[in-house]
Structure formats: C-alpha cells, structure tokens
PDB file of C-alpha atoms in Angstrom:
ATOM      1  CA  MET J   1     -11.203  47.903  16.852  1.00 39.00           C
ATOM      2  CA  PRO J   2      -8.652  49.715  19.020  1.00 41.00           C
ATOM      3  CA  ALA J   3      -9.983  53.062  19.634  1.00 37.00           C
ATOM      4  CA  ALA J   4      -6.618  54.640  18.777  1.00 38.00           C
ATOM      5  CA  LEU J   5      -6.700  53.545  15.319  1.00 37.00           C
ATOM      6  CA  LEU J   6     -10.099  55.096  14.735  1.00 38.00           C
ATOM      7  CA  LEU J   7     -10.833  59.093  14.838  1.00 37.00           C
ATOM      8  CA  SER J   8     -13.501  60.716  13.646  1.00 39.00           C
ATOM      9  CA  GLY J   9     -15.108  57.615  11.809  1.00 36.00           C
ATOM     10  CA  ARG J  10     -12.114  57.149   9.532  1.00 38.00           C
ATOM     11  CA  PHE J  11      -8.806  55.554  10.131  1.00 43.00           C
ATOM     12  CA  GLU J  12      -5.980  58.126  10.116  1.00 50.00           C
ATOM     13  CA  THR J  13      -2.649  57.418   8.414  1.00 53.00           C
ATOM     14  CA  CYS J  14      -0.469  59.091  11.069  1.00 54.00           C
ATOM     15  CA  VAL J  15      -2.104  57.341  13.944  1.00 59.00           C
ATOM     16  CA  LEU J  16      -1.914  53.875  12.012  1.00 59.00           C
ATOM     17  CA  HIS J  17       1.908  54.775  11.358  1.00 57.00           C
ATOM     18  CA  ARG J  18       2.712  55.489  15.084  1.00 60.00           C
ATOM     19  CA  ALA J  19       0.953  52.459  16.144  1.00 66.00           C
ATOM     20  CA  LEU J  20       2.703  49.962  13.921  1.00 65.00           C
ATOM     21  CA  LEU J  21       5.972  51.694  13.481  1.00 63.00           C
ATOM     22  CA  PRO J  22       6.852  53.272  16.793  1.00 66.00           C
ATOM     23  CA  GLY J  23      10.011  55.399  16.972  1.00 67.00           C
ATOM     24  CA  GLU J  24      10.090  55.993  13.127  1.00 64.00           C
ATOM     25  CA  LYS J  25       9.486  59.231  11.559  1.00 60.00           C
ATOM     26  CA  PRO J  26       6.816  59.179   8.861  1.00 55.00           C
ATOM     27  CA  LYS J  27       7.743  60.442   5.588  1.00 58.00           C
ATOM     28  CA  ASP J  28       5.789  63.045   3.661  1.00 57.00           C
ATOM     29  CA  LEU J  29       2.453  61.767   3.072  1.00 52.00           C
ATOM     30  CA  SER J  30       1.120  64.405   0.699  1.00 55.00           C
ATOM     31  CA  SER J  31       0.059  62.076  -1.920  1.00 57.00           C
ATOM     32  CA  ILE J  32      -2.630  59.570  -1.028  1.00 56.00           C
ATOM     33  CA  VAL J  33      -1.265  56.909  -3.433  1.00 61.00           C
ATOM     34  CA  ASP J  34       1.422  55.609  -1.326  1.00 69.00           C
ATOM     35  CA  ALA J  35       2.333  51.809  -0.645  1.00 75.00           C
ATOM     36  CA  LEU J  36       2.920  52.075   2.930  1.00 77.00           C
ATOM     37  CA  PRO J  37      -0.369  53.473   4.371  1.00 78.00           C
ATOM     38  CA  ASN J  38      -2.345  51.578   1.676  1.00 80.00           C
ATOM     39  CA  GLY J  39      -0.682  48.317   2.313  1.00 83.00           C
ATOM     40  CA  LEU J  40      -1.011  48.643   6.022  1.00 85.00           C
ATOM     41  CA  MET J  41      -4.695  49.721   5.698  1.00 86.00           C
ATOM     42  CA  GLY J  42      -5.226  46.786   3.402  1.00 88.00           C
ATOM     43  CA  ILE J  43      -3.718  44.332   5.943  1.00 90.00           C
ATOM     44  CA  MET J  44      -5.922  45.976   8.830  1.00 90.00           C
ATOM     45  CA  SER J  45      -9.003  45.478   6.684  1.00 90.00           C
ATOM     46  CA  LEU J  46      -8.383  41.721   6.247  1.00 90.00           C
ATOM     47  CA  LEU J  47      -7.746  41.258   9.687  1.00 91.00           C
ATOM     48  CA  TYR J  48     -10.658  43.178  11.343  1.00 92.00           C
ATOM     49  CA  ALA J  49     -13.051  41.810   8.589  1.00 91.00           C
ATOM     50  CA  GLU J  50     -12.063  38.258   9.589  1.00 89.00           C
ATOM     51  CA  GLY J  51     -13.085  36.871   6.186  1.00 86.00           C
ATOM     52  CA  ASP J  52     -16.163  38.538   5.677  1.00 90.00           C
ATOM     53  CA  PHE J  53     -16.493  39.645   2.014  1.00 91.00           C
ATOM     54  CA  LYS J  54     -18.646  42.664   2.523  1.00 91.00           C
ATOM     55  CA  LYS J  55     -16.835  43.819   5.915  1.00 92.00           C
ATOM     56  CA  THR J  56     -13.660  43.711   3.878  1.00 91.00           C
ATOM     57  CA  LEU J  57     -14.953  45.825   1.304  1.00 90.00           C
ATOM     58  CA  SER J  58     -16.451  48.374   3.606  1.00 91.00           C
ATOM     59  CA  ILE J  59     -13.296  48.775   5.783  1.00 90.00           C
ATOM     60  CA  SER J  60     -10.954  49.134   2.865  1.00 88.00           C
ATOM     61  CA  ALA J  61     -12.843  51.443   1.090  1.00 88.00           C
ATOM     62  CA  SER J  62     -13.284  53.530   4.305  1.00 86.00           C
ATOM     63  CA  ALA J  63      -9.488  53.302   5.481  1.00 81.00           C
ATOM     64  CA  GLY J  64      -7.812  53.321   2.334  1.00 60.00           C
ATOM     65  CA  LEU J  65      -6.474  56.615   1.043  1.00 69.00           C
ATOM     66  CA  ASP J  66      -6.497  55.097  -2.523  1.00 69.00           C
ATOM     67  CA  ARG J  67     -10.280  53.986  -2.199  1.00 74.00           C
ATOM     68  CA  ASP J  68     -10.691  52.209  -5.618  1.00 78.00           C
ATOM     69  CA  ASN J  69      -7.660  49.707  -5.583  1.00 82.00           C
ATOM     70  CA  GLN J  70      -7.942  48.526  -2.015  1.00 86.00           C
ATOM     71  CA  PRO J  71     -11.688  47.007  -2.350  1.00 88.00           C
ATOM     72  CA  ALA J  72     -10.798  45.637  -5.820  1.00 88.00           C
ATOM     73  CA  THR J  73      -7.671  43.939  -4.688  1.00 89.00           C
ATOM     74  CA  LEU J  74      -9.049  42.669  -1.377  1.00 91.00           C
ATOM     75  CA  GLY J  75     -12.413  42.026  -2.622  1.00 89.00           C
ATOM     76  CA  GLY J  76     -10.702  39.777  -5.603  1.00 87.00           C
ATOM     77  CA  LEU J  77      -8.443  38.148  -2.815  1.00 89.00           C
ATOM     78  CA  ILE J  78     -11.545  37.218  -0.608  1.00 88.00           C
ATOM     79  CA  GLY J  79     -13.211  35.745  -3.510  1.00 84.00           C
ATOM     80  CA  VAL J  80     -10.215  33.663  -4.614  1.00 84.00           C
ATOM     81  CA  ILE J  81      -9.889  32.362  -1.131  1.00 86.00           C
ATOM     82  CA  GLY J  82     -13.517  31.789  -0.506  1.00 83.00           C
ATOM     83  CA  GLY J  83     -14.612  30.858  -4.228  1.00 81.00           C
ATOM     84  CA  ALA J  84     -17.813  32.161  -5.855  1.00 77.00           C
ATOM     85  CA  ASP J  85     -20.188  30.123  -3.534  1.00 79.00           C
ATOM     86  CA  ARG J  86     -18.800  32.408  -0.403  1.00 79.00           C
ATOM     87  CA  LEU J  87     -19.813  35.676  -2.301  1.00 83.00           C
ATOM     88  CA  PRO J  88     -22.921  37.543  -1.089  1.00 85.00           C
ATOM     89  CA  GLU J  89     -25.859  36.826  -3.511  1.00 78.00           C
ATOM     90  CA  ASP J  90     -26.753  40.499  -4.175  1.00 77.00           C
ATOM     91  CA  TYR J  91     -23.091  40.949  -5.232  1.00 77.00           C
ATOM     92  CA  LYS J  92     -23.359  38.203  -7.753  1.00 72.00           C
ATOM     93  CA  MET J  93     -26.982  38.559  -9.296  1.00 66.00           C
ATOM     94  CA  VAL J  94     -28.059  42.245  -9.143  1.00 61.00           C
ATOM     95  CA  PHE J  95     -25.846  43.996 -11.580  1.00 59.00           C
ATOM     96  CA  ALA J  96     -26.733  46.333 -14.559  1.00 57.00           C
ATOM     97  CA  GLY J  97     -30.411  45.385 -14.047  1.00 62.00           C
ATOM     98  CA  ASN J  98     -29.576  41.515 -14.232  1.00 62.00           C
ATOM     99  CA  THR J  99     -31.870  39.890 -11.470  1.00 60.00           C
ATOM    100  CA  LYS J 100     -31.935  36.540 -13.038  1.00 64.00           C
ATOM    101  CA  ASN J 101     -28.319  35.151 -14.202  1.00 63.00           C
ATOM    102  CA  PRO J 102     -24.922  35.810 -12.442  1.00 63.00           C
ATOM    103  CA  PHE J 103     -22.301  37.483 -14.471  1.00 62.00           C
ATOM    104  CA  TYR J 104     -19.765  34.691 -13.976  1.00 69.00           C
ATOM    105  CA  GLY J 105     -17.037  34.625 -16.689  1.00 79.00           C
ATOM    106  CA  THR J 106     -18.059  38.022 -18.052  1.00 83.00           C
ATOM    107  CA  TYR J 107     -16.716  41.430 -18.147  1.00 84.00           C
ATOM    108  CA  VAL J 108     -19.373  44.007 -17.942  1.00 83.00           C
ATOM    109  CA  ASN J 109     -18.428  47.324 -19.246  1.00 85.00           C
ATOM    110  CA  GLN J 110     -20.236  50.217 -17.867  1.00 83.00           C
ATOM    111  CA  THR J 111     -18.017  53.151 -18.371  1.00 84.00           C
ATOM    112  CA  ARG J 112     -15.324  52.585 -21.194  1.00 84.00           C
ATOM    113  CA  ASP J 113     -16.647  53.993 -24.683  1.00 87.00           C
ATOM    114  CA  GLY J 114     -15.977  52.157 -27.703  1.00 89.00           C
ATOM    115  CA  LEU J 115     -15.644  48.670 -25.926  1.00 88.00           C
ATOM    116  CA  PRO J 116     -18.308  46.015 -25.926  1.00 90.00           C
ATOM    117  CA  LYS J 117     -20.919  45.974 -23.058  1.00 89.00           C
ATOM    118  CA  ARG J 118     -20.081  42.506 -22.160  1.00 88.00           C
ATOM    119  CA  THR J 119     -17.177  40.349 -22.983  1.00 90.00           C
ATOM    120  CA  GLU J 120     -16.272  36.589 -22.036  1.00 88.00           C
ATOM    121  CA  ILE J 121     -13.327  36.545 -19.564  1.00 85.00           C
ATOM    122  CA  ASP J 122     -12.203  33.581 -21.758  1.00 88.00           C
ATOM    123  CA  ALA J 123     -11.901  35.816 -24.738  1.00 92.00           C
ATOM    124  CA  ILE J 124      -9.840  38.396 -22.874  1.00 91.00           C
ATOM    125  CA  VAL J 125      -7.465  35.854 -21.477  1.00 89.00           C
ATOM    126  CA  ASP J 126      -7.115  34.424 -24.976  1.00 93.00           C
ATOM    127  CA  ARG J 127      -6.092  37.828 -26.305  1.00 93.00           C
ATOM    128  CA  ILE J 128      -3.862  38.527 -23.352  1.00 92.00           C
ATOM    129  CA  ALA J 129      -2.163  35.239 -23.880  1.00 93.00           C
ATOM    130  CA  VAL J 130      -1.334  35.532 -27.475  1.00 95.00           C
ATOM    131  CA  ILE J 131       0.166  39.044 -26.668  1.00 96.00           C
ATOM    132  CA  ALA J 132       2.325  37.412 -23.690  1.00 93.00           C
ATOM    133  CA  LYS J 133       3.724  34.579 -25.908  1.00 95.00           C
ATOM    134  CA  LYS J 134       4.792  37.209 -28.580  1.00 96.00           C
ATOM    135  CA  ALA J 135       6.246  39.387 -25.926  1.00 95.00           C
ATOM    136  CA  ILE J 136       8.277  36.456 -24.073  1.00 94.00           C
ATOM    137  CA  LEU J 137       9.752  35.334 -27.600  1.00 96.00           C
ATOM    138  CA  ALA J 138      10.521  38.789 -28.582  1.00 95.00           C
ATOM    139  CA  ASN J 139      12.387  39.366 -25.445  1.00 93.00           C
ATOM    140  CA  GLY J 140      14.855  36.189 -25.349  1.00 94.00           C
ATOM    141  CA  GLY J 141      12.286  33.714 -23.896  1.00 94.00           C
ATOM    142  CA  GLU J 142      11.728  30.242 -25.298  1.00 94.00           C
ATOM    143  CA  LYS J 143       8.864  28.078 -26.337  1.00 95.00           C
ATOM    144  CA  ARG J 144       9.354  24.520 -25.195  1.00 95.00           C
ATOM    145  CA  GLY J 145       7.284  21.222 -25.735  1.00 93.00           C
ATOM    146  CA  LYS J 146       6.986  18.892 -22.772  1.00 91.00           C
ATOM    147  CA  PRO J 147       6.706  15.154 -23.119  1.00 92.00           C
ATOM    148  CA  ASN J 148       3.031  15.188 -22.418  1.00 94.00           C
ATOM    149  CA  GLY J 149       2.429  17.550 -25.532  1.00 92.00           C
ATOM    150  CA  GLU J 150       1.995  20.705 -23.469  1.00 92.00           C
ATOM    151  CA  THR J 151       3.636  23.744 -24.634  1.00 93.00           C
ATOM    152  CA  VAL J 152       5.360  25.873 -22.116  1.00 92.00           C
ATOM    153  CA  TYR J 153       6.948  29.501 -22.531  1.00 93.00           C
ATOM    154  CA  ILE J 154      10.285  30.181 -20.453  1.00 92.00           C
ATOM    155  CA  ILE J 155      10.694  33.966 -19.523  1.00 91.00           C
ATOM    156  CA  LYS J 156      14.224  35.001 -19.771  1.00 88.00           C
ATOM    157  CA  THR J 157      15.077  36.792 -16.355  1.00 82.00           C
ATOM    158  CA  ASP J 158      18.018  38.885 -15.371  1.00 70.00           C
ATOM    159  CA  ILE J 159      18.946  36.475 -12.736  1.00 61.00           C
TER     160      ILE J 159
END
C-alpha cells in the first residue's frame, strides 16, 4: 500500500483526494456520508484486498468514513462474485450461537424489535415482489404474457 495513502493507521480523505484527483480543490467534506470519498475508498478496498473476502471487509471498515455501508456493500459484491463456497467458514457457520448449520437463505434478526428472529429470504422476496408488481401497474407499467407462459412486468420510464 502506498505510504502516501496511509496516515496514522487509517486512510485520510484529503490525502486520497489529492492522490486521485490532483489539481482539484476538494469540496467541503464536513459530512462523513459523501459518495466521492466513500466510493473511492470502496474501490481502494476492492483493489488492495485482491478478492479476499476478509481483507475487503477489514479495509472497507477501516477506510470508509461511512463504516457500515462499505463493508455490507463490498462484502455482498465479493460474495456474489465468488459464491458461497468462497466465503470463510467462520462467517457462514458461527452466527448467533449457531455452530452446526449455515444460515443460507435466512435473514437473522438481531436488533429489530417486533420482527421475527428468523425469516426465510424467499418469503421476503415474495412480499417485495407483490409490492413491486402493484407499484409498477399503479405507475403506468404493464403486465404482459410471453409465449412460454412467463409473465413479465414492463416499467414505464421517462425516457
């Protein structure tokens, strides 16, 4: 890792900005929730971790100013790219006291009061699909049948 990007153990937005956008004056970065520095740090995390799941999460949590979104987004991306087989076992098995079965296909609720402890992802997808279909039709979209019997929803766009 270039020494210019690492200061006191954490990545600094101003140094990163100067390194990647020389000659441009940085805008006011008084808010930590900003797409430019967080996007750049996300890209940096992907590049320096070289596809390693744990390194990607570690770098993105350390480098990102918005520390919850970067690891979640990049961890999901690396997971999709590599598939479940490439995820570290300790990330799949030991969760909420579960040491015998992976939690594939299940949302495990740890902090949201009033919601079930475990919900199958398929059930969540089914509920979202019902809402999405209604929203598409309510906003001028169309429901069409294909020759193979499949139903598709056409979203109305402004284009």
